PDB file of C-alpha atoms and ligand atoms in Angstrom:
ATOM      1  CA  MET C   1       5.066 -40.959  27.574  1.00 35.00           C
ATOM      2  CA  LEU C   2       6.386 -37.604  27.183  1.00 34.00           C
ATOM      3  CA  LYS C   3       7.418 -36.291  23.603  1.00 36.00           C
ATOM      4  CA  LEU C   4       9.685 -33.861  23.667  1.00 37.00           C
ATOM      5  CA  PRO C   5      10.075 -31.568  20.458  1.00 41.00           C
ATOM      6  CA  SER C   6      13.190 -30.580  18.929  1.00 45.00           C
ATOM      7  CA  ASP C   7      13.430 -27.186  20.438  1.00 45.00           C
ATOM      8  CA  GLU C   8      13.378 -28.018  23.818  1.00 46.00           C
ATOM      9  CA  SER C   9      16.416 -28.485  25.910  1.00 48.00           C
ATOM     10  CA  GLN C  10      15.415 -31.557  28.216  1.00 48.00           C
ATOM     11  CA  VAL C  11      16.492 -32.010  31.884  1.00 48.00           C
ATOM     12  CA  THR C  12      16.837 -35.088  32.890  1.00 51.00           C
ATOM     13  CA  THR C  13      18.340 -37.383  35.720  1.00 52.00           C
ATOM     14  CA  GLN C  14      18.975 -41.144  36.175  1.00 54.00           C
ATOM     15  CA  GLU C  15      15.916 -42.118  36.257  1.00 55.00           C
ATOM     16  CA  SER C  16      13.857 -39.932  33.939  1.00 62.00           C
ATOM     17  CA  VAL C  17      13.343 -36.915  31.986  1.00 68.00           C
ATOM     18  CA  ILE C  18      11.779 -34.647  35.117  1.00 68.00           C
ATOM     19  CA  ALA C  19      11.275 -30.848  33.083  1.00 67.00           C
ATOM     20  CA  PRO C  20      11.474 -29.418  29.837  1.00 70.00           C
ATOM     21  CA  VAL C  21      12.527 -26.046  28.979  1.00 73.00           C
ATOM     22  CA  ILE C  22      11.217 -24.416  26.740  1.00 88.00           C
ATOM     23  CA  ALA C  23      12.697 -21.203  25.372  1.00 95.00           C
ATOM     24  CA  PRO C  24       9.899 -18.397  25.971  1.00 96.00           C
ATOM     25  CA  VAL C  25       9.679 -16.260  22.495  1.00 98.00           C
ATOM     26  CA  ILE C  26       8.057 -12.845  21.984  1.00 98.00           C
ATOM     27  CA  ALA C  27       6.330 -12.587  18.411  1.00 98.00           C
ATOM     28  CA  ILE C  28       6.123  -9.444  16.554  1.00 98.00           C
ATOM     29  CA  ASP C  29       4.560  -9.391  13.443  1.00 97.00           C
ATOM     30  CA  GLY C  30       3.479  -6.515  11.267  1.00 95.00           C
ATOM     31  CA  PRO C  31       3.366  -5.040   7.925  1.00 93.00           C
ATOM     32  CA  SER C  32       6.179  -3.530   6.001  1.00 90.00           C
ATOM     33  CA  ALA C  33       8.193  -0.526   7.381  1.00 90.00           C
ATOM     34  CA  SER C  34       6.540  -1.007  10.002  1.00 92.00           C
ATOM     35  CA  GLY C  35       9.782  -0.648  12.504  1.00 92.00           C
ATOM     36  CA  LYS C  36       9.047  -3.958  13.655  1.00 94.00           C
ATOM     37  CA  GLY C  37      12.726  -5.068  12.836  1.00 94.00           C
ATOM     38  CA  THR C  38      14.338  -2.706  15.033  1.00 94.00           C
ATOM     39  CA  VAL C  39      12.156  -2.903  17.716  1.00 97.00           C
ATOM     40  CA  ALA C  40      12.773  -6.563  17.884  1.00 98.00           C
ATOM     41  CA  GLU C  41      16.309  -6.418  17.813  1.00 96.00           C
ATOM     42  CA  LYS C  42      16.248  -3.837  20.489  1.00 97.00           C
ATOM     43  CA  VAL C  43      13.813  -5.750  22.465  1.00 98.00           C
ATOM     44  CA  ALA C  44      16.157  -9.180  21.886  1.00 97.00           C
ATOM     45  CA  GLY C  45      19.387  -6.870  23.073  1.00 97.00           C
ATOM     46  CA  ALA C  46      17.905  -5.507  26.232  1.00 97.00           C
ATOM     47  CA  LEU C  47      16.926  -8.797  27.209  1.00 97.00           C
ATOM     48  CA  GLY C  48      19.666 -10.975  25.801  1.00 97.00           C
ATOM     49  CA  TYR C  49      17.392 -12.906  24.023  1.00 97.00           C
ATOM     50  CA  HIS C  50      18.329 -14.502  20.656  1.00 96.00           C
ATOM     51  CA  TYR C  51      16.555 -12.841  17.557  1.00 96.00           C
ATOM     52  CA  LEU C  52      15.286 -14.338  14.095  1.00 96.00           C
ATOM     53  CA  ASP C  53      14.417 -11.904  11.333  1.00 96.00           C
ATOM     54  CA  SER C  54      12.260 -14.357   9.971  1.00 97.00           C
ATOM     55  CA  GLY C  55      11.895 -12.031   6.573  1.00 96.00           C
ATOM     56  CA  ALA C  56      15.946 -12.181   5.583  1.00 97.00           C
ATOM     57  CA  LEU C  57      14.810 -16.158   5.059  1.00 97.00           C
ATOM     58  CA  TYR C  58      12.366 -15.161   2.274  1.00 97.00           C
ATOM     59  CA  ARG C  59      14.586 -12.377   0.690  1.00 97.00           C
ATOM     60  CA  ILE C  60      17.446 -15.404   0.975  1.00 98.00           C
ATOM     61  CA  VAL C  61      15.348 -17.256  -0.749  1.00 98.00           C
ATOM     62  CA  ALA C  62      14.244 -14.701  -3.626  1.00 98.00           C
ATOM     63  CA  PHE C  63      18.271 -13.982  -3.864  1.00 98.00           C
ATOM     64  CA  ALA C  64      18.905 -17.472  -4.729  1.00 97.00           C
ATOM     65  CA  ALA C  65      16.237 -18.084  -7.272  1.00 97.00           C
ATOM     66  CA  TYR C  66      17.255 -14.831  -8.844  1.00 96.00           C
ATOM     67  CA  ARG C  67      21.299 -16.111  -8.725  1.00 95.00           C
ATOM     68  CA  ASP C  68      20.293 -19.351 -10.132  1.00 94.00           C
ATOM     69  CA  ASN C  69      17.175 -18.058 -12.691  1.00 95.00           C
ATOM     70  CA  ILE C  70      14.120 -19.547 -11.052  1.00 97.00           C
ATOM     71  CA  LYS C  71      11.463 -17.674 -11.045  1.00 96.00           C
ATOM     72  CA  TRP C  72       9.213 -15.643  -8.405  1.00 94.00           C
ATOM     73  CA  ASN C  73       6.255 -18.340  -9.395  1.00 95.00           C
ATOM     74  CA  GLN C  74       7.889 -21.565  -9.859  1.00 97.00           C
ATOM     75  CA  ALA C  75       6.574 -22.466  -6.424  1.00 97.00           C
ATOM     76  CA  ASP C  76       7.965 -26.252  -6.510  1.00 97.00           C
ATOM     77  CA  ALA C  77      11.288 -25.350  -8.011  1.00 97.00           C
ATOM     78  CA  LEU C  78      11.607 -22.493  -4.864  1.00 98.00           C
ATOM     79  CA  GLY C  79      10.710 -24.939  -2.412  1.00 97.00           C
ATOM     80  CA  ASP C  80      13.298 -27.519  -2.981  1.00 96.00           C
ATOM     81  CA  MET C  81      15.844 -24.988  -2.577  1.00 95.00           C
ATOM     82  CA  ALA C  82      14.465 -23.098   0.324  1.00 96.00           C
ATOM     83  CA  GLN C  83      14.747 -27.064   1.841  1.00 94.00           C
ATOM     84  CA  ASN C  84      18.450 -26.516   1.640  1.00 90.00           C
ATOM     85  CA  LEU C  85      19.401 -23.347   2.083  1.00 92.00           C
ATOM     86  CA  ASP C  86      22.828 -23.206   3.320  1.00 93.00           C
ATOM     87  CA  VAL C  87      22.775 -20.070   5.629  1.00 94.00           C
ATOM     88  CA  ALA C  88      25.041 -18.116   8.168  1.00 93.00           C
ATOM     89  CA  PHE C  89      23.730 -15.150  10.495  1.00 91.00           C
ATOM     90  CA  LYS C  90      26.960 -14.283  12.129  1.00 90.00           C
ATOM     91  CA  GLN C  91      27.185 -10.525  14.016  1.00 86.00           C
ATOM     92  CA  GLY C  92      24.850  -8.839  12.160  1.00 86.00           C
ATOM     93  CA  ASP C  93      25.582 -10.340   8.455  1.00 94.00           C
ATOM     94  CA  ILE C  94      24.006 -12.940   6.501  1.00 96.00           C
ATOM     95  CA  PHE C  95      25.752 -15.762   4.433  1.00 96.00           C
ATOM     96  CA  LEU C  96      24.631 -17.887   1.847  1.00 96.00           C
ATOM     97  CA  GLU C  97      26.976 -20.564   1.199  1.00 95.00           C
ATOM     98  CA  GLY C  98      29.807 -18.941   2.466  1.00 94.00           C
ATOM     99  CA  ASP C  99      29.055 -15.839   0.627  1.00 95.00           C
ATOM    100  CA  ARG C 100      28.298 -12.240   2.094  1.00 97.00           C
ATOM    101  CA  ILE C 101      25.189 -11.290   0.884  1.00 96.00           C
ATOM    102  CA  THR C 102      24.021  -8.733   3.654  1.00 94.00           C
ATOM    103  CA  GLU C 103      23.485  -5.620   1.471  1.00 92.00           C
ATOM    104  CA  ALA C 104      22.191  -7.818  -1.662  1.00 94.00           C
ATOM    105  CA  LEU C 105      19.330  -8.810   0.246  1.00 95.00           C
ATOM    106  CA  ARG C 106      18.277  -5.092   0.876  1.00 88.00           C
ATOM    107  CA  SER C 107      17.875  -4.311  -2.954  1.00 87.00           C
ATOM    108  CA  GLU C 108      14.542  -3.459  -4.155  1.00 82.00           C
ATOM    109  CA  GLU C 109      14.498  -6.466  -6.697  1.00 89.00           C
ATOM    110  CA  ILE C 110      14.556  -8.545  -3.756  1.00 94.00           C
ATOM    111  CA  SER C 111      12.456  -7.219  -1.444  1.00 89.00           C
ATOM    112  CA  ARG C 112       9.736  -7.412  -4.137  1.00 88.00           C
ATOM    113  CA  GLY C 113      10.811 -10.821  -5.093  1.00 94.00           C
ATOM    114  CA  ALA C 114      10.727 -12.078  -0.881  1.00 95.00           C
ATOM    115  CA  SER C 115       6.977 -11.255  -0.662  1.00 89.00           C
ATOM    116  CA  GLU C 116       6.230 -13.244  -4.279  1.00 93.00           C
ATOM    117  CA  VAL C 117       8.187 -16.303  -3.150  1.00 96.00           C
ATOM    118  CA  ALA C 118       6.767 -16.089   0.511  1.00 94.00           C
ATOM    119  CA  ILE C 119       3.348 -16.397  -1.195  1.00 93.00           C
ATOM    120  CA  HIS C 120       3.791 -19.906  -1.746  1.00 96.00           C
ATOM    121  CA  PRO C 121       3.307 -23.100   0.741  1.00 96.00           C
ATOM    122  CA  THR C 122       5.926 -24.957  -0.660  1.00 97.00           C
ATOM    123  CA  VAL C 123       8.326 -22.304   0.480  1.00 97.00           C
ATOM    124  CA  ARG C 124       6.983 -21.132   3.584  1.00 97.00           C
ATOM    125  CA  GLU C 125       7.015 -25.334   4.793  1.00 97.00           C
ATOM    126  CA  ALA C 126      10.406 -25.523   3.764  1.00 97.00           C
ATOM    127  CA  LEU C 127      11.589 -22.585   6.100  1.00 97.00           C
ATOM    128  CA  LEU C 128       9.347 -23.623   8.988  1.00 97.00           C
ATOM    129  CA  LYS C 129      11.567 -25.635  10.769  1.00 93.00           C
ATOM    130  CA  LEU C 130      14.638 -23.886   9.908  1.00 94.00           C
ATOM    131  CA  GLN C 131      13.061 -20.886  11.717  1.00 96.00           C
ATOM    132  CA  GLN C 132      11.890 -22.812  14.742  1.00 96.00           C
ATOM    133  CA  SER C 133      15.158 -24.439  15.315  1.00 94.00           C
ATOM    134  CA  PHE C 134      16.625 -20.241  16.553  1.00 95.00           C
ATOM    135  CA  ARG C 135      14.041 -21.033  19.430  1.00 96.00           C
ATOM    136  CA  LYS C 136      17.329 -21.201  22.296  1.00 96.00           C
ATOM    137  CA  THR C 137      17.078 -20.347  26.007  1.00 95.00           C
ATOM    138  CA  PRO C 138      17.645 -17.932  27.517  1.00 96.00           C
ATOM    139  CA  GLY C 139      14.657 -17.183  24.921  1.00 97.00           C
ATOM    140  CA  LEU C 140      13.533 -15.755  21.545  1.00 98.00           C
ATOM    141  CA  VAL C 141      12.439 -12.533  19.830  1.00 98.00           C
ATOM    142  CA  ALA C 142      11.158 -13.117  15.965  1.00 98.00           C
ATOM    143  CA  ASP C 143       9.818 -11.070  14.106  1.00 97.00           C
ATOM    144  CA  GLY C 144       7.529 -11.212  10.581  1.00 96.00           C
ATOM    145  CA  ARG C 145       4.122 -11.835   9.500  1.00 94.00           C
ATOM    146  CA  ASP C 146       3.411 -15.186  11.149  1.00 96.00           C
ATOM    147  CA  MET C 147       5.367 -15.447  14.180  1.00 97.00           C
ATOM    148  CA  GLY C 148       2.458 -15.836  16.648  1.00 96.00           C
ATOM    149  CA  SER C 149      -0.138 -17.473  13.619  1.00 95.00           C
ATOM    150  CA  VAL C 150       1.919 -20.262  12.228  1.00 96.00           C
ATOM    151  CA  VAL C 151       5.658 -20.754  13.347  1.00 97.00           C
ATOM    152  CA  PHE C 152       5.361 -19.844  17.352  1.00 97.00           C
ATOM    153  CA  LYS C 153       2.004 -20.127  18.165  1.00 96.00           C
ATOM    154  CA  ASP C 154       2.913 -20.857  21.804  1.00 96.00           C
ATOM    155  CA  ALA C 155       4.798 -17.628  21.876  1.00 97.00           C
ATOM    156  CA  ARG C 156       4.607 -16.146  25.401  1.00 96.00           C
ATOM    157  CA  LEU C 157       3.788 -12.387  24.128  1.00 97.00           C
ATOM    158  CA  LYS C 158       2.419 -11.699  20.919  1.00 98.00           C
ATOM    159  CA  ILE C 159       2.776  -8.603  19.446  1.00 98.00           C
ATOM    160  CA  PHE C 160       1.149  -6.697  15.799  1.00 97.00           C
ATOM    161  CA  LEU C 161       2.838  -3.744  15.267  1.00 97.00           C
ATOM    162  CA  THR C 162       1.863  -1.288  12.703  1.00 95.00           C
ATOM    163  CA  ALA C 163       1.411   2.087  11.784  1.00 95.00           C
ATOM    164  CA  SER C 164      -0.790   4.042   8.643  1.00 96.00           C
ATOM    165  CA  VAL C 165       0.917   3.440   5.745  1.00 96.00           C
ATOM    166  CA  GLU C 166       1.635   7.137   4.623  1.00 96.00           C
ATOM    167  CA  THR C 167       3.688   6.852   7.792  1.00 96.00           C
ATOM    168  CA  ARG C 168       5.860   3.762   7.013  1.00 96.00           C
ATOM    169  CA  ALA C 169       6.434   5.379   3.613  1.00 96.00           C
ATOM    170  CA  GLU C 170       7.692   8.564   5.078  1.00 95.00           C
ATOM    171  CA  ARG C 171      10.020   6.518   7.271  1.00 92.00           C
ATOM    172  CA  ARG C 172      11.211   4.258   4.506  1.00 90.00           C
ATOM    173  CA  PHE C 173      12.148   7.298   2.016  1.00 92.00           C
ATOM    174  CA  LYS C 174      13.813   9.074   4.831  1.00 91.00           C
ATOM    175  CA  GLN C 175      15.956   5.923   5.339  1.00 85.00           C
ATOM    176  CA  LEU C 176      16.828   5.826   1.718  1.00 85.00           C
ATOM    177  CA  ALA C 177      17.409   9.608   1.379  1.00 88.00           C
ATOM    178  CA  ASN C 178      20.086   9.213   4.475  1.00 88.00           C
ATOM    179  CA  LYS C 179      21.904   6.460   2.919  1.00 82.00           C
ATOM    180  CA  GLY C 180      21.783   8.846   0.031  1.00 85.00           C
ATOM    181  CA  ILE C 181      19.713   6.870  -2.329  1.00 81.00           C
ATOM    182  CA  ASP C 182      17.699   8.781  -4.823  1.00 85.00           C
ATOM    183  CA  ALA C 183      13.898   7.796  -3.872  1.00 86.00           C
ATOM    184  CA  ASN C 184      10.370   8.467  -4.990  1.00 92.00           C
ATOM    185  CA  TYR C 185       8.059   8.687  -2.080  1.00 95.00           C
ATOM    186  CA  ASP C 186       4.848   7.712  -4.012  1.00 96.00           C
ATOM    187  CA  GLN C 187       6.648   5.399  -6.005  1.00 93.00           C
ATOM    188  CA  ILE C 188       7.630   3.789  -2.113  1.00 92.00           C
ATOM    189  CA  LEU C 189       3.928   4.597  -1.263  1.00 95.00           C
ATOM    190  CA  ALA C 190       2.758   2.486  -4.103  1.00 94.00           C
ATOM    191  CA  ASP C 191       4.866  -0.361  -3.389  1.00 90.00           C
ATOM    192  CA  LEU C 192       3.765  -1.020   0.394  1.00 92.00           C
ATOM    193  CA  GLN C 193       0.580  -0.759  -0.122  1.00 93.00           C
ATOM    194  CA  ALA C 194       0.896  -3.482  -3.160  1.00 89.00           C
ATOM    195  CA  ARG C 195       2.981  -5.570  -0.613  1.00 87.00           C
ATOM    196  CA  ASP C 196       0.476  -4.806   1.885  1.00 91.00           C
ATOM    197  CA  LEU C 197      -2.344  -6.599   0.084  1.00 90.00           C
ATOM    198  CA  ARG C 198      -0.014  -9.207  -1.009  1.00 85.00           C
ATOM    199  CA  ASP C 199       1.100 -10.168   2.310  1.00 86.00           C
ATOM    200  CA  SER C 200      -2.881  -9.903   4.035  1.00 87.00           C
ATOM    201  CA  GLN C 201      -4.719 -11.789   1.172  1.00 87.00           C
ATOM    202  CA  ARG C 202      -2.688 -14.673   0.150  1.00 84.00           C
ATOM    203  CA  SER C 203      -3.985 -18.170   1.787  1.00 86.00           C
ATOM    204  CA  ALA C 204      -0.960 -19.539   2.885  1.00 86.00           C
ATOM    205  CA  ALA C 205      -0.166 -17.496   6.712  1.00 84.00           C
ATOM    206  CA  PRO C 206      -1.565 -14.452   5.666  1.00 85.00           C
ATOM    207  CA  LEU C 207      -1.071 -11.156   7.564  1.00 89.00           C
ATOM    208  CA  ILE C 208      -3.121 -10.994  10.354  1.00 87.00           C
ATOM    209  CA  GLN C 209      -3.549  -9.767  13.842  1.00 91.00           C
ATOM    210  CA  THR C 210      -4.328 -12.680  15.722  1.00 92.00           C
ATOM    211  CA  ASP C 211      -6.990 -12.797  18.762  1.00 93.00           C
ATOM    212  CA  ASP C 212      -4.046 -13.065  21.567  1.00 95.00           C
ATOM    213  CA  ALA C 213      -1.843 -10.184  20.067  1.00 97.00           C
ATOM    214  CA  LEU C 214      -1.345  -7.279  21.571  1.00 97.00           C
ATOM    215  CA  LEU C 215      -1.930  -4.051  19.060  1.00 96.00           C
ATOM    216  CA  LEU C 216       1.338  -1.560  19.080  1.00 96.00           C
ATOM    217  CA  ASP C 217       0.407   1.391  16.550  1.00 95.00           C
ATOM    218  CA  THR C 218       3.698   3.448  15.808  1.00 95.00           C
ATOM    219  CA  THR C 219       2.554   5.734  13.908  1.00 94.00           C
ATOM    220  CA  HIS C 220       2.696   8.338  16.351  1.00 93.00           C
ATOM    221  CA  CYS C 221       5.369   6.892  18.535  1.00 92.00           C
ATOM    222  CA  SER C 222       9.130   6.511  18.253  1.00 92.00           C
ATOM    223  CA  ILE C 223      11.020   3.079  18.639  1.00 93.00           C
ATOM    224  CA  ALA C 224      12.374   3.714  21.647  1.00 96.00           C
ATOM    225  CA  GLN C 225       8.749   4.326  22.417  1.00 96.00           C
ATOM    226  CA  ALA C 226       7.819   0.778  20.722  1.00 97.00           C
ATOM    227  CA  VAL C 227      10.621  -1.081  22.554  1.00 97.00           C
ATOM    228  CA  ALA C 228      10.149   0.636  26.351  1.00 97.00           C
ATOM    229  CA  PHE C 229       6.408  -1.083  25.726  1.00 97.00           C
ATOM    230  CA  VAL C 230       7.322  -4.324  24.352  1.00 97.00           C
ATOM    231  CA  LEU C 231       9.723  -4.295  27.453  1.00 97.00           C
ATOM    232  CA  LYS C 232       7.148  -3.412  29.855  1.00 96.00           C
ATOM    233  CA  VAL C 233       4.610  -6.125  29.097  1.00 95.00           C
ATOM    234  CA  SER C 234       6.760  -8.853  29.029  1.00 93.00           C
ATOM    235  CA  GLN C 235       7.983  -8.229  32.249  1.00 87.00           C
ATOM    236  CA  LYS C 236       4.627  -8.303  33.240  1.00 69.00           C
ATOM    237  CA  ASP C 237       3.470 -11.333  30.837  1.00 52.00           C
ATOM    238  CA  CYS C 238       6.757 -13.328  32.625  1.00 47.00           C
ATOM    239  CA  ASN C 239       6.022 -12.097  36.244  1.00 44.00           C
TER     240      ASN C 239
HETATM  241  O1  CDP L   1      11.121  -5.042   5.331  1.00 81.15           O
HETATM  242  P1  CDP L   1      10.109  -5.597   5.201  1.00 81.15           P
HETATM  243  O2  CDP L   1       9.091  -5.596   6.370  1.00 81.15           O
HETATM  244  O3  CDP L   1       9.120  -5.409   3.884  1.00 81.15           O
HETATM  245  O4  CDP L   1      10.561  -6.938   4.780  1.00 81.15           O
HETATM  246  P2  CDP L   1      10.912  -8.255   5.416  1.00 81.15           P
HETATM  247  O5  CDP L   1      10.313  -8.464   7.127  1.00 81.15           O
HETATM  248  O6  CDP L   1      12.415  -8.365   5.461  1.00 81.15           O
HETATM  249  O7  CDP L   1       9.868  -9.691   4.490  1.00 81.15           O
HETATM  250  C1  CDP L   1      10.033  -9.346   3.303  1.00 81.15           C
HETATM  251  C2  CDP L   1       9.022 -10.227   2.946  1.00 81.15           C
HETATM  252  O8  CDP L   1       9.253 -12.078   3.203  1.00 81.15           O
HETATM  253  C3  CDP L   1       7.685  -9.499   3.375  1.00 81.15           C
HETATM  254  O9  CDP L   1       7.409  -8.705   2.107  1.00 81.15           O
HETATM  255  C4  CDP L   1       6.948 -10.606   3.422  1.00 81.15           C
HETATM  256  O10 CDP L   1       6.129 -10.974   2.081  1.00 81.15           O
HETATM  257  C5  CDP L   1       7.677 -12.073   3.519  1.00 81.15           C
HETATM  258  N1  CDP L   1       7.730 -12.089   4.806  1.00 81.15           N
HETATM  259  C6  CDP L   1       6.994 -13.259   5.065  1.00 81.15           C
HETATM  260  O11 CDP L   1       5.915 -14.013   4.249  1.00 81.15           O
HETATM  261  N2  CDP L   1       6.674 -13.978   6.304  1.00 81.15           N
HETATM  262  C7  CDP L   1       7.403 -13.729   7.221  1.00 81.15           C
HETATM  263  N3  CDP L   1       7.143 -14.472   8.562  1.00 81.15           N
HETATM  264  C8  CDP L   1       8.127 -12.387   7.096  1.00 81.15           C
HETATM  265  C9  CDP L   1       8.570 -12.354   5.838  1.00 81.15           C
END
């Protein structure tokens, strides 16, 4: 008997199920500040696909924990809370229980908190189905750390997008400077190094380049070049 996963739309006739339509996924994983979010969003726009910023979900858990006085190391309380998140993504904005929290999620405190709450299997399990529910036709581009290795193992295309840590620190520094935010390059570099270490050394869904992922090193290439690369390989892959 054919069992359909919940993320498949089924095509039926009066007699039987004839074929499941499985939405294709492009998984883009990589370290902090590699530009994967920008690239993923642009690729999704160009293909008319849905977009999942999975890091935003970890940020939302950190934000809600901060608000509710739950500490980053309270794995069970964090997991319970992550299971019952009332979140909505609407036109580039993020809402928690109806409150718009888009900018609040980007603060340094919440960025650090997101990487701390993300180490707990309780939190990762609680967010798994929510992430998979974003898979809808005509397709999904998902970015994060474990899109290709855990959440969408059967992704049609997997990209591991990275850049040297110095380049990533420079990019983040310029991004903050452009927003008029006072930033310290050395501090940003140290913070990225700490986050890289935490992401790649945790036991639950560590950041890794899987064997079936294509490496895209953007140290010497622009966002536009990275987008063009992903679109090119995605077409090759789909035909
Ligand atoms: O901007 P940055 O890449 O640092 O952050 P993000 O993609 O918004 O993710 C925030 C944090 O969530 C990261 O530091 C990761 O530790 C964690 N994360 C994760 O563990 N798994 C994912 N699929 C996405 C993010």
